[in-house]
């Protein structure tokens, strides 16, 4: 990691982990694909914060394994606005581009986070457009994904969260609802 000035930072890393399995029920198919393709290899990251309310960042990755016919490349970039006065919320725009030996895809998203009751209730609404083309098959995955999340702080160490996700494809619609009660010790 390198931070030449307070508002700018860089990092470069190499990761050799392979196929780590976590118990993560909240991840969908597309998120698992991204994790699989971006876990190993080289990563470069840059973060810029021109003001207290605006930040920009980019992560780029490169992986080349013996068993892959070609290298895997990915780029994630975001632009965040903290506490926009007119809506009293934070907004994040992001894009992910991924190219591997078997797929080429992109994800574009918009996320709005707002504190509804200060220190007690937070909300998060997001939209993602997913477009994945499978290289060796005549198959394309196009999805419109909407998320709504509410997080209620009940006590100092107890919180309750409710998450709803709906995925729209050309011929299918999927929905997931999660309710989590968390007690921290």
PDB file of C-alpha atoms in Angstrom:
ATOM      1  CA  UNK A   1       0.000   0.000   0.000  1.00  0.00           C
ATOM      2  CA  UNK A   2       1.134   3.502  -0.749  1.00  0.00           C
ATOM      3  CA  UNK A   3      -0.475   6.826   0.164  1.00  0.00           C
ATOM      4  CA  UNK A   4       1.490   9.717  -1.369  1.00  0.00           C
ATOM      5  CA  UNK A   5      -1.060  12.277  -0.132  1.00  0.00           C
ATOM      6  CA  UNK A   6      -4.053  12.087   2.217  1.00  0.00           C
ATOM      7  CA  UNK A   7      -6.637  12.003  -0.600  1.00  0.00           C
ATOM      8  CA  UNK A   8      -4.922   9.366  -2.778  1.00  0.00           C
ATOM      9  CA  UNK A   9      -3.933   5.764  -2.126  1.00  0.00           C
ATOM     10  CA  UNK A  10      -2.645   2.846  -4.203  1.00  0.00           C
ATOM     11  CA  UNK A  11      -2.223  -0.833  -3.469  1.00  0.00           C
ATOM     12  CA  UNK A  12      -0.857  -3.848  -5.290  1.00  0.00           C
ATOM     13  CA  UNK A  13      -1.349  -7.423  -4.106  1.00  0.00           C
ATOM     14  CA  UNK A  14      -0.991 -11.029  -5.168  1.00  0.00           C
ATOM     15  CA  UNK A  15      -3.326 -13.779  -3.946  1.00  0.00           C
ATOM     16  CA  UNK A  16      -2.736 -17.524  -4.334  1.00  0.00           C
ATOM     17  CA  UNK A  17      -5.835 -18.835  -2.479  1.00  0.00           C
ATOM     18  CA  UNK A  18      -7.882 -21.369  -4.377  1.00  0.00           C
ATOM     19  CA  UNK A  19     -11.552 -22.267  -4.156  1.00  0.00           C
ATOM     20  CA  UNK A  20     -12.185 -21.339  -0.546  1.00  0.00           C
ATOM     21  CA  UNK A  21     -15.702 -22.333   0.461  1.00  0.00           C
ATOM     22  CA  UNK A  22     -17.580 -20.002   2.785  1.00  0.00           C
ATOM     23  CA  UNK A  23     -21.072 -20.516   4.093  1.00  0.00           C
ATOM     24  CA  UNK A  24     -22.693 -17.542   2.366  1.00  0.00           C
ATOM     25  CA  UNK A  25     -26.346 -18.041   1.560  1.00  0.00           C
ATOM     26  CA  UNK A  26     -26.901 -14.426   0.540  1.00  0.00           C
ATOM     27  CA  UNK A  27     -24.724 -14.557  -2.582  1.00  0.00           C
ATOM     28  CA  UNK A  28     -26.399 -15.122  -5.916  1.00  0.00           C
ATOM     29  CA  UNK A  29     -24.985 -16.940  -8.962  1.00  0.00           C
ATOM     30  CA  UNK A  30     -23.443 -13.822 -10.490  1.00  0.00           C
ATOM     31  CA  UNK A  31     -21.701 -12.829  -7.235  1.00  0.00           C
ATOM     32  CA  UNK A  32     -20.222 -16.339  -6.926  1.00  0.00           C
ATOM     33  CA  UNK A  33     -18.908 -16.120 -10.518  1.00  0.00           C
ATOM     34  CA  UNK A  34     -17.215 -12.802  -9.779  1.00  0.00           C
ATOM     35  CA  UNK A  35     -15.641 -14.169  -6.589  1.00  0.00           C
ATOM     36  CA  UNK A  36     -14.328 -17.249  -8.390  1.00  0.00           C
ATOM     37  CA  UNK A  37     -12.776 -15.241 -11.216  1.00  0.00           C
ATOM     38  CA  UNK A  38     -11.258 -12.486  -9.075  1.00  0.00           C
ATOM     39  CA  UNK A  39      -9.927 -14.455  -6.090  1.00  0.00           C
ATOM     40  CA  UNK A  40      -6.485 -15.432  -7.373  1.00  0.00           C
ATOM     41  CA  UNK A  41      -3.860 -13.399  -9.150  1.00  0.00           C
ATOM     42  CA  UNK A  42      -2.644  -9.817  -9.145  1.00  0.00           C
ATOM     43  CA  UNK A  43      -4.773  -6.892  -8.010  1.00  0.00           C
ATOM     44  CA  UNK A  44      -4.233  -3.179  -8.329  1.00  0.00           C
ATOM     45  CA  UNK A  45      -6.359  -0.641  -6.487  1.00  0.00           C
ATOM     46  CA  UNK A  46      -6.573   3.134  -6.464  1.00  0.00           C
ATOM     47  CA  UNK A  47      -8.777   5.337  -4.270  1.00  0.00           C
ATOM     48  CA  UNK A  48      -9.233   9.085  -4.676  1.00  0.00           C
ATOM     49  CA  UNK A  49     -11.173  11.303  -2.276  1.00  0.00           C
ATOM     50  CA  UNK A  50     -11.321  14.831  -3.770  1.00  0.00           C
ATOM     51  CA  UNK A  51     -13.614  16.014  -0.954  1.00  0.00           C
ATOM     52  CA  UNK A  52     -15.280  14.702   2.205  1.00  0.00           C
ATOM     53  CA  UNK A  53     -18.433  13.922   0.222  1.00  0.00           C
ATOM     54  CA  UNK A  54     -17.010  12.427  -2.993  1.00  0.00           C
ATOM     55  CA  UNK A  55     -14.822   9.375  -3.504  1.00  0.00           C
ATOM     56  CA  UNK A  56     -13.747   7.402  -6.550  1.00  0.00           C
ATOM     57  CA  UNK A  57     -12.004   4.074  -6.752  1.00  0.00           C
ATOM     58  CA  UNK A  58     -10.924   1.366  -9.130  1.00  0.00           C
ATOM     59  CA  UNK A  59      -9.749  -2.216  -8.671  1.00  0.00           C
ATOM     60  CA  UNK A  60      -8.231  -4.200 -11.508  1.00  0.00           C
ATOM     61  CA  UNK A  61      -7.275  -7.858 -11.423  1.00  0.00           C
ATOM     62  CA  UNK A  62      -5.359 -10.298 -13.616  1.00  0.00           C
ATOM     63  CA  UNK A  63      -5.152 -14.064 -13.218  1.00  0.00           C
ATOM     64  CA  UNK A  64      -3.431 -16.611 -15.426  1.00  0.00           C
ATOM     65  CA  UNK A  65      -3.524 -20.270 -14.347  1.00  0.00           C
ATOM     66  CA  UNK A  66      -2.146 -23.314 -16.154  1.00  0.00           C
ATOM     67  CA  UNK A  67      -5.587 -24.914 -16.479  1.00  0.00           C
ATOM     68  CA  UNK A  68      -7.200 -21.796 -18.007  1.00  0.00           C
ATOM     69  CA  UNK A  69      -7.118 -21.421 -21.819  1.00  0.00           C
ATOM     70  CA  UNK A  70      -6.702 -17.657 -21.421  1.00  0.00           C
ATOM     71  CA  UNK A  71      -6.096 -15.130 -18.677  1.00  0.00           C
ATOM     72  CA  UNK A  72      -8.936 -13.752 -16.579  1.00  0.00           C
ATOM     73  CA  UNK A  73      -9.207  -9.956 -16.272  1.00  0.00           C
ATOM     74  CA  UNK A  74     -11.557  -7.816 -14.218  1.00  0.00           C
ATOM     75  CA  UNK A  75     -12.160  -4.163 -13.400  1.00  0.00           C
ATOM     76  CA  UNK A  76     -14.407  -2.688 -10.717  1.00  0.00           C
ATOM     77  CA  UNK A  77     -14.914   1.045 -10.455  1.00  0.00           C
ATOM     78  CA  UNK A  78     -17.144   3.210  -8.284  1.00  0.00           C
ATOM     79  CA  UNK A  79     -18.139   6.795  -7.623  1.00  0.00           C
ATOM     80  CA  UNK A  80     -19.639   7.620  -4.202  1.00  0.00           C
ATOM     81  CA  UNK A  81     -21.437  10.693  -2.958  1.00  0.00           C
ATOM     82  CA  UNK A  82     -21.857  10.916   0.826  1.00  0.00           C
ATOM     83  CA  UNK A  83     -24.804  12.691   2.384  1.00  0.00           C
ATOM     84  CA  UNK A  84     -26.396  14.375  -0.625  1.00  0.00           C
ATOM     85  CA  UNK A  85     -28.326  17.220   1.003  1.00  0.00           C
ATOM     86  CA  UNK A  86     -31.433  17.200  -1.221  1.00  0.00           C
ATOM     87  CA  UNK A  87     -32.244  13.547  -0.387  1.00  0.00           C
ATOM     88  CA  UNK A  88     -30.206  13.213   2.840  1.00  0.00           C
ATOM     89  CA  UNK A  89     -28.707   9.958   1.567  1.00  0.00           C
ATOM     90  CA  UNK A  90     -25.511   8.485   0.174  1.00  0.00           C
ATOM     91  CA  UNK A  91     -25.330   7.310  -3.441  1.00  0.00           C
ATOM     92  CA  UNK A  92     -22.896   4.914  -5.104  1.00  0.00           C
ATOM     93  CA  UNK A  93     -22.587   4.174  -8.822  1.00  0.00           C
ATOM     94  CA  UNK A  94     -20.434   1.213  -9.797  1.00  0.00           C
ATOM     95  CA  UNK A  95     -19.440  -0.967 -12.723  1.00  0.00           C
ATOM     96  CA  UNK A  96     -17.798  -4.374 -12.893  1.00  0.00           C
ATOM     97  CA  UNK A  97     -16.282  -5.739 -16.109  1.00  0.00           C
ATOM     98  CA  UNK A  98     -15.100  -9.332 -16.253  1.00  0.00           C
ATOM     99  CA  UNK A  99     -13.468 -11.357 -19.012  1.00  0.00           C
ATOM    100  CA  UNK A 100     -12.370 -14.966 -18.625  1.00  0.00           C
ATOM    101  CA  UNK A 101     -11.869 -17.990 -20.840  1.00  0.00           C
ATOM    102  CA  UNK A 102     -15.565 -18.881 -20.623  1.00  0.00           C
ATOM    103  CA  UNK A 103     -17.434 -15.604 -20.085  1.00  0.00           C
ATOM    104  CA  UNK A 104     -17.442 -11.911 -20.778  1.00  0.00           C
ATOM    105  CA  UNK A 105     -19.713  -9.771 -18.665  1.00  0.00           C
ATOM    106  CA  UNK A 106     -20.617  -6.527 -17.029  1.00  0.00           C
ATOM    107  CA  UNK A 107     -22.595  -5.351 -14.023  1.00  0.00           C
ATOM    108  CA  UNK A 108     -23.757  -1.772 -13.547  1.00  0.00           C
ATOM    109  CA  UNK A 109     -25.320  -0.720 -10.262  1.00  0.00           C
ATOM    110  CA  UNK A 110     -26.857   2.146  -8.338  1.00  0.00           C
ATOM    111  CA  UNK A 111     -27.096   2.055  -4.543  1.00  0.00           C
ATOM    112  CA  UNK A 112     -28.852   4.560  -2.259  1.00  0.00           C
ATOM    113  CA  UNK A 113     -28.341   4.372   1.522  1.00  0.00           C
ATOM    114  CA  UNK A 114     -30.334   6.475   3.955  1.00  0.00           C
ATOM    115  CA  UNK A 115     -30.571   6.666   7.721  1.00  0.00           C
ATOM    116  CA  UNK A 116     -34.320   6.721   8.450  1.00  0.00           C
ATOM    117  CA  UNK A 117     -34.082   7.011  12.254  1.00  0.00           C
ATOM    118  CA  UNK A 118     -30.656   8.312  13.363  1.00  0.00           C
ATOM    119  CA  UNK A 119     -28.689   5.605  15.147  1.00  0.00           C
ATOM    120  CA  UNK A 120     -31.606   3.139  14.943  1.00  0.00           C
ATOM    121  CA  UNK A 121     -32.922   2.367  11.435  1.00  0.00           C
ATOM    122  CA  UNK A 122     -30.933   2.329   8.186  1.00  0.00           C
ATOM    123  CA  UNK A 123     -32.208   1.577   4.700  1.00  0.00           C
ATOM    124  CA  UNK A 124     -30.508   0.590   1.493  1.00  0.00           C
ATOM    125  CA  UNK A 125     -32.054   0.368  -1.992  1.00  0.00           C
ATOM    126  CA  UNK A 126     -30.102  -0.846  -4.998  1.00  0.00           C
ATOM    127  CA  UNK A 127     -30.501  -1.776  -8.653  1.00  0.00           C
ATOM    128  CA  UNK A 128     -28.085  -3.882 -10.731  1.00  0.00           C
ATOM    129  CA  UNK A 129     -28.061  -4.599 -14.456  1.00  0.00           C
ATOM    130  CA  UNK A 130     -26.193  -7.832 -15.224  1.00  0.00           C
ATOM    131  CA  UNK A 131     -25.133  -8.875 -18.726  1.00  0.00           C
ATOM    132  CA  UNK A 132     -23.019 -12.042 -19.060  1.00  0.00           C
ATOM    133  CA  UNK A 133     -22.143 -13.732 -22.360  1.00  0.00           C
ATOM    134  CA  UNK A 134     -20.831 -17.278 -22.188  1.00  0.00           C
ATOM    135  CA  UNK A 135     -18.046 -17.616 -24.753  1.00  0.00           C
ATOM    136  CA  UNK A 136     -18.340 -21.305 -25.709  1.00  0.00           C
ATOM    137  CA  UNK A 137     -22.129 -21.445 -25.609  1.00  0.00           C
ATOM    138  CA  UNK A 138     -24.864 -19.541 -27.340  1.00  0.00           C
ATOM    139  CA  UNK A 139     -26.106 -18.339 -23.986  1.00  0.00           C
ATOM    140  CA  UNK A 140     -26.473 -14.908 -22.433  1.00  0.00           C
ATOM    141  CA  UNK A 141     -27.521 -14.092 -18.892  1.00  0.00           C
ATOM    142  CA  UNK A 142     -29.307 -10.738 -18.612  1.00  0.00           C
ATOM    143  CA  UNK A 143     -30.755  -9.777 -15.242  1.00  0.00           C
ATOM    144  CA  UNK A 144     -32.335  -6.769 -13.589  1.00  0.00           C
ATOM    145  CA  UNK A 145     -31.845  -7.068  -9.822  1.00  0.00           C
ATOM    146  CA  UNK A 146     -33.534  -4.943  -7.178  1.00  0.00           C
ATOM    147  CA  UNK A 147     -32.677  -4.996  -3.458  1.00  0.00           C
ATOM    148  CA  UNK A 148     -34.293  -3.397  -0.429  1.00  0.00           C
ATOM    149  CA  UNK A 149     -32.628  -3.695   2.984  1.00  0.00           C
ATOM    150  CA  UNK A 150     -33.649  -2.421   6.410  1.00  0.00           C
ATOM    151  CA  UNK A 151     -31.425  -2.681   9.476  1.00  0.00           C
ATOM    152  CA  UNK A 152     -32.800  -1.926  12.933  1.00  0.00           C
ATOM    153  CA  UNK A 153     -30.509  -1.495  15.928  1.00  0.00           C
ATOM    154  CA  UNK A 154     -32.566  -2.848  18.851  1.00  0.00           C
ATOM    155  CA  UNK A 155     -29.969  -2.604  21.615  1.00  0.00           C
ATOM    156  CA  UNK A 156     -26.234  -1.940  21.757  1.00  0.00           C
ATOM    157  CA  UNK A 157     -25.344  -5.515  20.693  1.00  0.00           C
ATOM    158  CA  UNK A 158     -28.600  -6.638  19.040  1.00  0.00           C
ATOM    159  CA  UNK A 159     -29.800  -5.812  15.542  1.00  0.00           C
ATOM    160  CA  UNK A 160     -32.507  -7.038  13.192  1.00  0.00           C
ATOM    161  CA  UNK A 161     -32.214  -6.865   9.420  1.00  0.00           C
ATOM    162  CA  UNK A 162     -34.699  -7.541   6.642  1.00  0.00           C
ATOM    163  CA  UNK A 163     -33.531  -7.971   3.042  1.00  0.00           C
ATOM    164  CA  UNK A 164     -35.613  -8.502  -0.075  1.00  0.00           C
ATOM    165  CA  UNK A 165     -34.119  -9.188  -3.497  1.00  0.00           C
ATOM    166  CA  UNK A 166     -35.948  -9.669  -6.776  1.00  0.00           C
ATOM    167  CA  UNK A 167     -34.241 -10.869  -9.956  1.00  0.00           C
ATOM    168  CA  UNK A 168     -35.910 -10.368 -13.337  1.00  0.00           C
ATOM    169  CA  UNK A 169     -34.742 -12.327 -16.374  1.00  0.00           C
ATOM    170  CA  UNK A 170     -36.335 -12.579 -19.806  1.00  0.00           C
ATOM    171  CA  UNK A 171     -38.513 -15.550 -18.859  1.00  0.00           C
ATOM    172  CA  UNK A 172     -38.034 -15.944 -15.093  1.00  0.00           C
ATOM    173  CA  UNK A 173     -38.429 -13.985 -11.882  1.00  0.00           C
ATOM    174  CA  UNK A 174     -36.807 -14.948  -8.591  1.00  0.00           C
ATOM    175  CA  UNK A 175     -37.264 -13.432  -5.159  1.00  0.00           C
ATOM    176  CA  UNK A 176     -35.429 -13.896  -1.874  1.00  0.00           C
ATOM    177  CA  UNK A 177     -36.325 -12.663   1.562  1.00  0.00           C
ATOM    178  CA  UNK A 178     -33.886 -12.750   4.483  1.00  0.00           C
ATOM    179  CA  UNK A 179     -34.553 -11.960   8.113  1.00  0.00           C
ATOM    180  CA  UNK A 180     -31.501 -11.841  10.394  1.00  0.00           C
ATOM    181  CA  UNK A 181     -31.366 -11.373  14.137  1.00  0.00           C
ATOM    182  CA  UNK A 182     -27.793 -10.653  15.239  1.00  0.00           C
ATOM    183  CA  UNK A 183     -26.469 -10.721  18.808  1.00  0.00           C
ATOM    184  CA  UNK A 184     -22.876  -9.609  19.276  1.00  0.00           C
ATOM    185  CA  UNK A 185     -20.895 -10.686  22.337  1.00  0.00           C
TER     186      UNK A 185
END
